[in-house]
């Protein structure tokens, strides 16, 4: 019996390695071949050399680490492995076929999907378990401080200079700065060319207007350069504060130096710094907010200075006002903070109430007094509009006259039928009939009736418009990741004279450098929204793994950014995920730090 168990334990890693290799080499396409084995063969990528290397490496990994995996695995690693495996199946299916046929195409296809799922499950369960065991062991190691004294003593200044140096090529090559669609629209609103609405954050619009008016005394180009320069300095100050705070908190050298390299080198930050767009400043301010937030959480057993709470309030207000969905991150984060802290909880309740009252006062009273109109309701209806559009595209003959009228009262029926794009809802939203809000009730009645007839269409429409936010291996995005352009007509009306002053060849080289990050294995994940969703899930899982479930409260705010991305109009747009990207180093530190207090007082104190 002992020999049978021993033989089984030796065979298992090899069999599982082959299953994982099959999962990694599957294409995600749906084959109409009748035979099950023929279907599997047709859907494998067929790259024999790559598959052979993968099998050998996995066999070595599984054989060497099997005992560690068996002893270290827990229920949370199983759950995460299931989540990641589902993400892989959905991502492969929609990235290849635009639907869910790779999983539910037919009964034989479903059997293939089950095999692939199990292969991914083993791979992720082993990998996550080994990662958690490794973090536990490394947390006990001590590191030496930085040898260069000036850097050690002036890490904030050093971080600022490094980022300024690394971002400068983007700033200089794209002088005076890129002005993409959203930024140009805000400039138009600031100068009365377009109606002033809160579709874009009106405070940032006013700031753009003030700086642009000052700069226009020299030229329109100089006004754009002033906006880019001022906001870039603020952003670098925020990110340098992240690096310096990690060092002051006693984070591992790998963490705070890695964070500096992350902000300096990954083109998502420098590439966006040269553009006039609201996402830059919002992302930086949110990172600053979480510095103060985490600093308070680390000291939750101590009395926090009123000064620090006031700063948290002010920065939180700036985050809420710098992007419309910022309030949906800040307010839940503050609610979680009131549940997390142990002393002076009433102070945080008061802080939360003040934040809500002040924000509502500014948006509900001050903004209308300044002539800021409310944005269109269509901006929050991306998901149902995409579902309706896909239904019309796939089952046009089943749409009744009543349904068509209810839809056409809200959207252009013929327009959405022709322009539906499964990965961006703007083409459907742009057919919205302004002033038709009173007919939305009838539309949603019809929307629900259609859902009951073909629920899978609605599910596919939502997954097709969101899968890249939880599948980090999709590079063919419907919109470009970077804003390397100046918007033309009709948004550019001719009122401003904005143009690049650098040669197009230089700009092209830098844009190609940023784009190549999407193709290099490993680097491509650093500029992929889905990768940061996976990191957040891994961090939450690690907290459960270490029985620090109470700390998950502190991840809820950043997690809401993922939900905002899923509700957004574009699949896998990098700038929508920038806030989570910028906060990830802080969240990693918060999760893997050695919490001595919890070890002595208990990790799961009731709230």
Coordinates of N, CA and C in Angstrom, one line a residue, residues 18-20 22-23 26 37 40 89 108-121:
X18 N 1.3 17.7 -17.7 CA 0.8 17.6 -19.0 C -0.5 18.3 -19.2
X19 N -1.4 18.2 -18.2 CA -2.7 18.9 -18.2 C -2.5 20.4 -18.2
X20 N -1.6 20.9 -17.4 CA -1.3 22.3 -17.3 C -0.7 22.8 -18.6
X22 N -1.3 21.5 -21.6 CA -2.4 21.5 -22.6 C -3.2 22.8 -22.4
X23 N -3.5 23.2 -21.1 CA -4.2 24.4 -20.9 C -3.5 25.7 -21.4
X26 N -3.6 25.7 -25.3 CA -4.8 25.8 -26.0 C -5.1 27.2 -26.6
X37 N -11.5 14.1 -30.0 CA -10.0 14.2 -30.1 C -9.6 15.2 -31.2
X40 N -9.9 18.7 -30.0 CA -8.8 19.1 -29.1 C -7.6 19.4 -29.9
X89 N -10.4 30.9 -19.0 CA -11.3 30.4 -20.0 C -12.2 31.5 -20.7
X108 N -19.0 18.3 -26.5 CA -17.6 17.9 -26.6 C -16.7 19.1 -26.3
X109 N -17.2 20.3 -26.7 CA -16.4 21.5 -26.4 C -16.4 21.7 -24.9
X110 N -17.5 21.5 -24.3 CA -17.6 21.7 -22.8 C -16.6 20.7 -22.1
X111 N -16.5 19.5 -22.6 CA -15.5 18.5 -22.0 C -14.1 19.0 -22.2
X112 N -13.8 19.6 -23.4 CA -12.4 20.2 -23.6 C -12.2 21.3 -22.6
X113 N -13.2 22.2 -22.4 CA -13.1 23.3 -21.5 C -12.9 22.8 -20.1
X114 N -13.5 21.7 -19.7 CA -13.3 21.2 -18.3 C -11.9 20.7 -18.2
X115 N -11.3 20.0 -19.2 CA -9.9 19.6 -19.1 C -9.0 20.8 -19.0
X116 N -9.2 21.8 -19.8 CA -8.4 23.0 -19.8 C -8.5 23.7 -18.4
X117 N -9.8 23.8 -17.9 CA -10.0 24.4 -16.6 C -9.2 23.6 -15.5
X118 N -9.2 22.3 -15.5 CA -8.5 21.6 -14.5 C -7.0 21.8 -14.7
X119 N -6.5 21.9 -15.9 CA -5.1 22.1 -16.1 C -4.6 23.5 -15.6
X120 N -5.5 24.5 -15.8 CA -5.2 25.8 -15.2 C -5.3 25.8 -13.7
X121 N -6.3 25.1 -13.2 CA -6.5 25.0 -11.8 C -5.3 24.5 -11.1

